[in-house]
XYZ file of C-alpha atoms in Angstrom:
140
model
C 32.173 54.636 29.596
C 33.875 54.905 26.289
C 34.580 51.948 24.085
C 36.410 51.032 20.962
C 33.236 51.022 18.802
C 31.313 53.924 20.303
C 31.747 55.931 17.111
C 29.757 53.300 15.133
C 26.924 52.657 17.592
C 24.719 55.417 16.196
C 25.297 54.647 12.505
C 22.609 53.065 10.314
C 23.012 49.394 9.269
C 24.597 49.232 5.814
C 22.332 48.000 2.990
C 23.257 46.902 -0.512
C 22.145 48.980 -3.440
C 22.222 45.870 -5.722
C 20.529 43.238 -3.548
C 17.243 43.863 -1.718
C 16.968 42.718 1.914
C 15.753 39.190 2.506
C 12.565 38.605 4.415
C 12.769 36.723 7.716
C 11.253 33.626 6.047
C 13.900 33.643 3.312
C 16.648 34.063 5.886
C 15.284 31.191 7.985
C 15.141 28.921 4.933
C 18.923 29.047 4.691
C 19.154 27.113 7.920
C 16.348 24.581 7.398
C 17.176 20.843 7.512
C 18.623 19.357 4.358
C 18.239 15.745 3.168
C 21.485 14.991 1.385
C 20.445 11.435 0.499
C 17.078 11.806 -1.180
C 15.118 8.565 -1.128
C 17.320 7.010 1.552
C 14.635 7.161 4.241
C 12.102 5.591 1.851
C 14.553 2.783 1.072
C 15.103 2.124 4.779
C 11.338 2.038 5.423
C 10.806 -0.330 2.475
C 13.500 -2.693 3.758
C 11.923 -2.733 7.200
C 8.414 -3.402 5.880
C 7.365 -6.964 6.694
C 5.666 -9.312 4.251
C 4.091 -12.734 4.714
C 5.235 -15.834 2.906
C 2.660 -17.770 0.927
C 1.608 -20.890 2.817
C 1.296 -24.277 1.181
C -2.214 -25.733 1.423
C -2.792 -29.247 2.694
C -4.714 -31.762 0.582
C -7.620 -31.516 3.009
C -7.718 -27.715 2.640
C -7.598 -28.030 -1.163
C -10.568 -30.421 -1.035
C -12.562 -27.899 1.057
C -11.771 -25.166 -1.483
C -12.783 -27.429 -4.382
C -16.156 -28.089 -2.719
C -16.695 -24.355 -2.147
C -15.817 -23.560 -5.784
C -18.134 -26.343 -6.935
C -20.961 -24.860 -4.856
C -20.247 -21.439 -6.328
C -20.281 -22.710 -9.902
C -23.646 -24.475 -9.354
C -25.246 -21.183 -8.244
C -23.258 -18.739 -10.353
C -26.421 -17.488 -12.106
C -27.622 -16.142 -8.721
C -24.324 -14.233 -8.255
C -23.811 -15.571 -4.717
C -22.108 -13.428 -2.078
C -18.722 -14.745 -1.017
C -15.864 -13.680 1.237
C -12.524 -14.796 -0.173
C -9.203 -14.796 1.656
C -6.303 -14.838 -0.773
C -2.590 -14.160 -1.024
C -1.643 -10.942 -2.781
C 2.027 -10.943 -3.854
C 3.999 -7.798 -3.059
C 5.105 -6.007 -6.238
C 8.371 -4.731 -4.667
C 9.765 -7.589 -2.613
C 9.460 -11.294 -1.863
C 6.305 -12.331 -0.082
C 3.040 -10.477 0.159
C -0.015 -10.296 2.374
C -3.250 -12.136 2.981
C -6.314 -10.105 2.045
C -10.015 -10.739 2.635
C -12.387 -9.584 -0.073
C -16.187 -9.727 -0.044
C -18.476 -9.383 -3.025
C -20.887 -11.085 -5.412
C -19.271 -13.723 -7.619
C -20.033 -13.157 -11.294
C -18.087 -16.038 -12.841
C -15.374 -18.637 -12.448
C -13.011 -18.554 -15.418
C -11.631 -22.088 -15.787
C -9.308 -21.099 -18.649
C -7.569 -18.172 -16.938
C -8.139 -19.736 -13.498
C -9.758 -16.658 -11.963
C -12.702 -15.837 -9.761
C -14.507 -12.748 -11.072
C -16.739 -10.522 -8.997
C -19.604 -8.272 -10.105
C -17.553 -5.127 -9.431
C -14.734 -6.260 -11.757
C -12.361 -7.628 -9.100
C -10.453 -10.720 -10.268
C -8.650 -13.149 -7.978
C -6.397 -15.970 -9.169
C -7.753 -19.343 -8.015
C -4.225 -20.445 -7.100
C -3.955 -17.623 -4.526
C -7.211 -18.397 -2.669
C -6.870 -20.061 0.745
C -10.448 -19.732 2.028
C -13.975 -19.079 0.742
C -16.770 -18.169 3.147
C -20.409 -17.472 2.438
C -21.626 -14.641 4.686
C -25.291 -15.340 3.878
C -25.065 -19.111 4.132
C -23.769 -21.636 1.630
C -24.757 -21.192 -2.037
C -27.076 -24.180 -1.699
C -29.328 -22.328 0.805
């Protein structure tokens, strides 16, 4: 069988004298996926991320919180253990999330309206929705 290109079948593949051959990895990289819109996927994920809205506390709930804060302030020298649920605003979009934090209360700052813990954590009093005492109330 003789074909049109039989005279070239035995010849060596031409190589450039200026450009060295690419490795298989370099050749494959030419065809790898390309993200034309950098940051687009992150923006889509951020838009789809859900946040909670801050709930408004009832007068009864505020009274319960005031009693808990009063109990804390009476025993602040003992650095009582407390579990605080509070609203943490989201820095990137409207809303936020409710977070529970446990630690030993170091002080209640009435001027800056913050609850300070022994490890340096500070929580705004206006964001707190619940205070629990894992080891019993501060009075015990």
